[in-house]
GROMACS .gro file of C-alpha atoms in nm:
model
  249
    1MET     CA    1   9.931  -4.422   2.633
    2LYS     CA    2   9.808  -4.480   2.986
    3LEU     CA    3  10.118  -4.602   3.173
    4TRP     CA    4  10.447  -4.411   3.140
    5LEU     CA    5  10.756  -4.595   3.264
    6LEU     CA    6  11.027  -4.336   3.325
    7ASP     CA    7  11.399  -4.377   3.378
    8LEU     CA    8  11.566  -4.150   3.635
    9ASP     CA    9  11.935  -4.086   3.562
   10ASP     CA   10  11.992  -3.869   3.255
   11THR     CA   11  11.625  -3.890   3.165
   12LEU     CA   12  11.468  -3.688   3.446
   13LEU     CA   13  11.777  -3.615   3.654
   14VAL     CA   14  12.104  -3.467   3.525
   15ASP     CA   15  12.362  -3.730   3.621
   16HIS     CA   16  12.657  -3.771   3.381
   17ARG     CA   17  12.723  -3.399   3.343
   18VAL     CA   18  12.728  -3.338   3.719
   19SER     CA   19  12.995  -3.604   3.773
   20GLU     CA   20  13.204  -3.469   3.486
   21GLU     CA   21  13.184  -3.111   3.613
   22ILE     CA   22  13.284  -3.199   3.969
   23LEU     CA   23  13.572  -3.423   3.865
   24GLY     CA   24  13.690  -3.161   3.618
   25ARG     CA   25  13.695  -2.893   3.884
   26LEU     CA   26  13.871  -3.117   4.136
   27GLY     CA   27  14.135  -3.192   3.874
   28GLN     CA   28  14.189  -2.826   3.795
   29GLU     CA   29  14.225  -2.746   4.164
   30ALA     CA   30  14.489  -3.020   4.186
   31GLY     CA   31  14.667  -2.872   3.883
   32MET     CA   32  14.587  -3.126   3.612
   33GLU     CA   33  14.362  -3.194   3.316
   34GLY     CA   34  14.190  -3.519   3.229
   35LEU     CA   35  14.081  -3.628   3.576
   36PRO     CA   36  13.721  -3.716   3.474
   37GLN     CA   37  13.842  -3.953   3.204
   38ALA     CA   38  14.113  -4.109   3.424
   39VAL     CA   39  13.876  -4.162   3.717
   40ARG     CA   40  13.613  -4.319   3.495
   41ARG     CA   41  13.866  -4.561   3.342
   42LYS     CA   42  14.017  -4.662   3.676
   43ALA     CA   43  13.679  -4.692   3.846
   44GLU     CA   44  13.548  -4.924   3.576
   45GLU     CA   45  13.868  -5.131   3.581
   46PHE     CA   46  13.873  -5.181   3.958
   47PHE     CA   47  13.495  -5.217   3.986
   48ARG     CA   48  13.507  -5.523   3.762
   49GLN     CA   49  13.740  -5.681   4.019
   50ALA     CA   50  13.490  -5.643   4.303
   51PRO     CA   51  13.346  -5.972   4.436
   52PHE     CA   52  12.991  -5.844   4.396
   53TYR     CA   53  13.041  -5.715   4.041
   54PRO     CA   54  12.801  -5.967   3.876
   55TRP     CA   55  12.525  -5.851   4.109
   56ALA     CA   56  12.605  -5.484   4.042
   57GLU     CA   57  12.599  -5.545   3.668
   58ARG     CA   58  12.265  -5.724   3.696
   59ILE     CA   59  12.096  -5.436   3.881
   60GLY     CA   60  12.270  -5.165   3.677
   61HIS     CA   61  12.486  -5.013   3.952
   62SER     CA   62  12.779  -4.835   3.789
   63ALA     CA   63  13.144  -4.792   3.882
   64LEU     CA   64  13.109  -4.416   3.902
   65GLU     CA   65  12.812  -4.446   4.136
   66ALA     CA   66  13.027  -4.662   4.363
   67LEU     CA   67  13.241  -4.352   4.425
   68TRP     CA   68  12.956  -4.178   4.609
   69ALA     CA   69  12.696  -4.437   4.713
   70ARG     CA   70  12.651  -4.455   5.090
   71TYR     CA   71  12.562  -4.827   5.088
   72SER     CA   72  12.343  -4.766   5.389
   73THR     CA   73  12.075  -5.015   5.281
   74PRO     CA   74  12.058  -5.309   5.524
   75GLY     CA   75  12.243  -5.601   5.370
   76LEU     CA   76  12.504  -5.386   5.196
   77GLU     CA   77  12.743  -5.361   5.492
   78ALA     CA   78  13.015  -5.551   5.307
   79LEU     CA   79  12.996  -5.300   5.022
   80ALA     CA   80  13.027  -5.012   5.266
   81GLU     CA   81  13.351  -5.165   5.399
   82TRP     CA   82  13.481  -5.224   5.048
   83ALA     CA   83  13.395  -4.879   4.916
   84TRP     CA   84  13.653  -4.645   5.071
   85PRO     CA   85  13.963  -4.852   4.982
   86PHE     CA   86  13.819  -4.874   4.629
   87ARG     CA   87  13.768  -4.498   4.609
   88GLU     CA   88  14.115  -4.418   4.738
   89ARG     CA   89  14.268  -4.660   4.490
   90VAL     CA   90  14.074  -4.509   4.200
   91PHE     CA   91  14.183  -4.155   4.279
   92ARG     CA   92  14.541  -4.251   4.367
   93GLU     CA   93  14.595  -4.441   4.042
   94SER     CA   94  14.425  -4.166   3.843
   95LEU     CA   95  14.640  -3.894   3.999
   96LEU     CA   96  14.960  -4.089   3.947
   97GLU     CA   97  14.869  -4.165   3.585
   98LEU     CA   98  14.829  -3.791   3.523
   99GLY     CA   99  15.149  -3.702   3.708
  100GLY     CA  100  14.957  -3.558   4.001
  101PRO     CA  101  14.989  -3.583   4.379
  102GLY     CA  102  14.888  -3.939   4.465
  103GLU     CA  103  14.897  -3.855   4.835
  104ARG     CA  104  14.582  -3.645   4.786
  105ALA     CA  105  14.373  -3.947   4.684
  106ARG     CA  106  14.169  -3.970   5.003
  107GLU     CA  107  14.110  -3.595   5.006
  108LEU     CA  108  13.977  -3.593   4.650
  109ALA     CA  109  13.773  -3.910   4.703
  110GLU     CA  110  13.602  -3.751   5.003
  111ALA     CA  111  13.548  -3.426   4.813
  112PHE     CA  112  13.378  -3.610   4.527
  113PHE     CA  113  13.171  -3.820   4.770
  114TRP     CA  114  13.021  -3.510   4.930
  115GLU     CA  115  13.011  -3.266   4.639
  116ARG     CA  116  12.850  -3.518   4.406
  117ARG     CA  117  12.530  -3.499   4.610
  118ARG     CA  118  12.353  -3.270   4.363
  119TYR     CA  119  12.024  -3.359   4.200
  120PRO     CA  120  11.931  -3.110   3.925
  121LEU     CA  121  11.639  -3.197   3.702
  122PHE     CA  122  11.640  -3.130   3.331
  123PRO     CA  123  11.455  -2.801   3.277
  124GLU     CA  124  11.143  -2.946   3.114
  125VAL     CA  125  11.080  -3.219   3.373
  126PRO     CA  126  10.835  -3.035   3.606
  127GLU     CA  127  10.625  -2.918   3.313
  128PHE     CA  128  10.638  -3.265   3.155
  129LEU     CA  129  10.519  -3.441   3.470
  130GLU     CA  130  10.245  -3.185   3.528
  131ALA     CA  131  10.121  -3.218   3.170
  132LEU     CA  132  10.140  -3.595   3.190
  133GLY     CA  133   9.917  -3.601   3.497
  134ALA     CA  134   9.674  -3.348   3.352
  135ARG     CA  135   9.624  -3.571   3.048
  136GLY     CA  136   9.560  -3.883   3.254
  137GLY     CA  137   9.897  -4.052   3.217
  138ILE     CA  138  10.027  -4.259   3.507
  139PRO     CA  139  10.401  -4.208   3.573
  140VAL     CA  140  10.599  -4.502   3.712
  141LEU     CA  141  10.970  -4.481   3.790
  142LEU     CA  142  11.192  -4.768   3.675
  143THR     CA  143  11.546  -4.705   3.791
  144ASN     CA  144  11.852  -4.925   3.811
  145GLY     CA  145  12.093  -4.905   4.103
  146VAL     CA  146  12.139  -4.960   4.476
  147PRO     CA  147  11.836  -4.862   4.687
  148ASP     CA  148  11.983  -4.596   4.914
  149LEU     CA  149  12.149  -4.401   4.632
  150GLN     CA  150  11.851  -4.407   4.396
  151ARG     CA  151  11.611  -4.310   4.675
  152GLU     CA  152  11.846  -4.030   4.779
  153LYS     CA  153  11.850  -3.897   4.423
  154LEU     CA  154  11.473  -3.915   4.402
  155VAL     CA  155  11.413  -3.724   4.724
  156GLY     CA  156  11.697  -3.479   4.656
  157ALA     CA  157  11.545  -3.392   4.319
  158GLY     CA  158  11.208  -3.322   4.478
  159LEU     CA  159  11.044  -3.624   4.314
  160GLY     CA  160  10.978  -3.825   4.627
  161GLU     CA  161  10.600  -3.798   4.588
  162ALA     CA  162  10.584  -3.783   4.209
  163PHE     CA  163  10.519  -4.150   4.134
  164PRO     CA  164  10.245  -4.388   4.250
  165LEU     CA  165  10.498  -4.668   4.201
  166THR     CA  166  10.878  -4.665   4.210
  167LEU     CA  167  11.067  -4.981   4.116
  168VAL     CA  168  11.437  -4.973   4.210
  169SER     CA  169  11.630  -5.265   4.067
  170GLY     CA  170  11.832  -5.315   4.386
  171GLU     CA  171  11.510  -5.350   4.584
  172VAL     CA  172  11.323  -5.591   4.358
  173GLY     CA  173  11.625  -5.788   4.236
  174LEU     CA  174  11.559  -5.719   3.868
  175GLY     CA  175  11.728  -5.454   3.657
  176LYS     CA  176  11.663  -5.315   3.313
  177PRO     CA  177  11.671  -5.458   3.048
  178ASP     CA  178  11.511  -5.763   3.212
  179PRO     CA  179  11.156  -5.757   3.070
  180ARG     CA  180  11.018  -5.891   3.398
  181LEU     CA  181  11.078  -5.552   3.561
  182PHE     CA  182  10.866  -5.382   3.295
  183ARG     CA  183  10.592  -5.645   3.325
  184MET     CA  184  10.590  -5.594   3.701
  185ALA     CA  185  10.481  -5.234   3.643
  186LEU     CA  186  10.215  -5.340   3.392
  187CYS     CA  187  10.071  -5.593   3.636
  188ALA     CA  188  10.062  -5.340   3.920
  189PHE     CA  189   9.814  -5.127   3.726
  190GLY     CA  190   9.643  -5.394   3.518
  191VAL     CA  191   9.766  -5.228   3.200
  192GLY     CA  192   9.824  -5.406   2.870
  193GLN     CA  193  10.139  -5.376   2.661
  194GLU     CA  194   9.963  -5.158   2.406
  195GLU     CA  195   9.883  -4.897   2.674
  196ALA     CA  196  10.238  -4.853   2.806
  197VAL     CA  197  10.552  -4.672   2.699
  198MET     CA  198  10.908  -4.661   2.836
  199VAL     CA  199  11.099  -4.333   2.824
  200GLY     CA  200  11.474  -4.341   2.883
  201ASP     CA  201  11.820  -4.242   2.761
  202ASN     CA  202  11.992  -4.582   2.769
  203PRO     CA  203  11.940  -4.794   2.456
  204GLU     CA  204  12.096  -5.107   2.607
  205ARG     CA  205  11.876  -5.097   2.917
  206ASP     CA  206  11.569  -4.877   2.871
  207ILE     CA  207  11.497  -4.933   2.502
  208LYS     CA  208  11.606  -5.295   2.482
  209GLY     CA  209  11.401  -5.380   2.790
  210ALA     CA  210  11.090  -5.209   2.658
  211LEU     CA  211  11.114  -5.385   2.325
  212SER     CA  212  11.169  -5.719   2.499
  213ALA     CA  213  10.857  -5.658   2.708
  214GLY     CA  214  10.655  -5.570   2.398
  215ILE     CA  215  10.587  -5.206   2.484
  216ARG     CA  216  10.660  -4.883   2.300
  217ALA     CA  217  10.990  -4.709   2.362
  218VAL     CA  218  11.099  -4.345   2.354
  219TRP     CA  219  11.471  -4.270   2.346
  220VAL     CA  220  11.576  -3.937   2.500
  221ASP     CA  221  11.896  -3.801   2.350
  222ARG     CA  222  12.082  -3.623   2.631
  223GLY     CA  223  12.397  -3.580   2.425
  224HIS     CA  224  12.640  -3.829   2.578
  225ARG     CA  225  12.500  -4.175   2.501
  226PRO     CA  226  12.451  -4.254   2.130
  227LYS     CA  227  12.151  -4.439   2.000
  228ASP     CA  228  12.200  -4.806   1.926
  229PRO     CA  229  12.067  -4.938   1.593
  230ARG     CA  230  12.017  -5.279   1.753
  231TYR     CA  231  11.739  -5.132   1.967
  232PRO     CA  232  11.536  -4.888   1.755
  233ALA     CA  233  11.297  -4.678   1.959
  234HIS     CA  234  10.951  -4.590   1.834
  235LEU     CA  235  11.027  -4.223   1.894
  236GLU     CA  236  11.345  -4.021   1.946
  237VAL     CA  237  11.329  -3.690   2.134
  238GLN     CA  238  11.559  -3.434   2.292
  239ASP     CA  239  11.294  -3.284   2.517
  240LEU     CA  240  11.050  -3.495   2.718
  241ARG     CA  241  10.761  -3.269   2.622
  242GLU     CA  242  10.795  -3.396   2.265
  243ALA     CA  243  10.692  -3.741   2.386
  244LEU     CA  244  10.351  -3.621   2.510
  245ALA     CA  245  10.215  -3.656   2.159
  246LEU     CA  246  10.200  -4.029   2.232
  247LEU     CA  247   9.911  -3.961   2.469
  248GLU     CA  248   9.705  -3.863   2.168
  249THR     CA  249   9.774  -4.188   1.979
   0.00000   0.00000   0.00000
């Protein structure tokens, strides 16, 4: 394999677990259990009511990300105005549902907004990227989401210079699983389908998109998103280093 298309969130960067840990701790400090689950439910419910929801769904921007995205990208000013009332509502309704202090909604929303800015990599990622480069593989980042948040994650994780090409769905207007995003990366390097592989944790976006584009797919099991039999990957791994064997085939 010559071209390696890599997902960011929960493939290279620990994402889901960080949100769960912070929300869990904020809930405990407020004297209640179940805050991560309540916040996720409320965020998804209210996010679907947002006027820009179809666009967010198309580029793969999630409800939970809306709780801490800055929306500083030019053109997203309306989202920045929408965001804080949304966040307060999510936390207020979550607290009240759990019998907690609804008046602390803004406080907890702000705490999550700031404390969520952590960008830990999975332990094997530096070694994986180094080995990939040493063996002649070209890494390309394909990540869904709004530009400012995904770029912030990339730089915060120390990966700002790791990729010769980074395609952010909110910048190019195409999100996984749209096969055109995958083909865009192939065209950029003049690589054929048989020389490319997509590595990601999301069956409905990463694996489905790769299969639609006619390239090989590796599903990374990070423990919180089950595999989907509708989109069978060519290889299933729990550690990215296991995927390097594809370079030899």
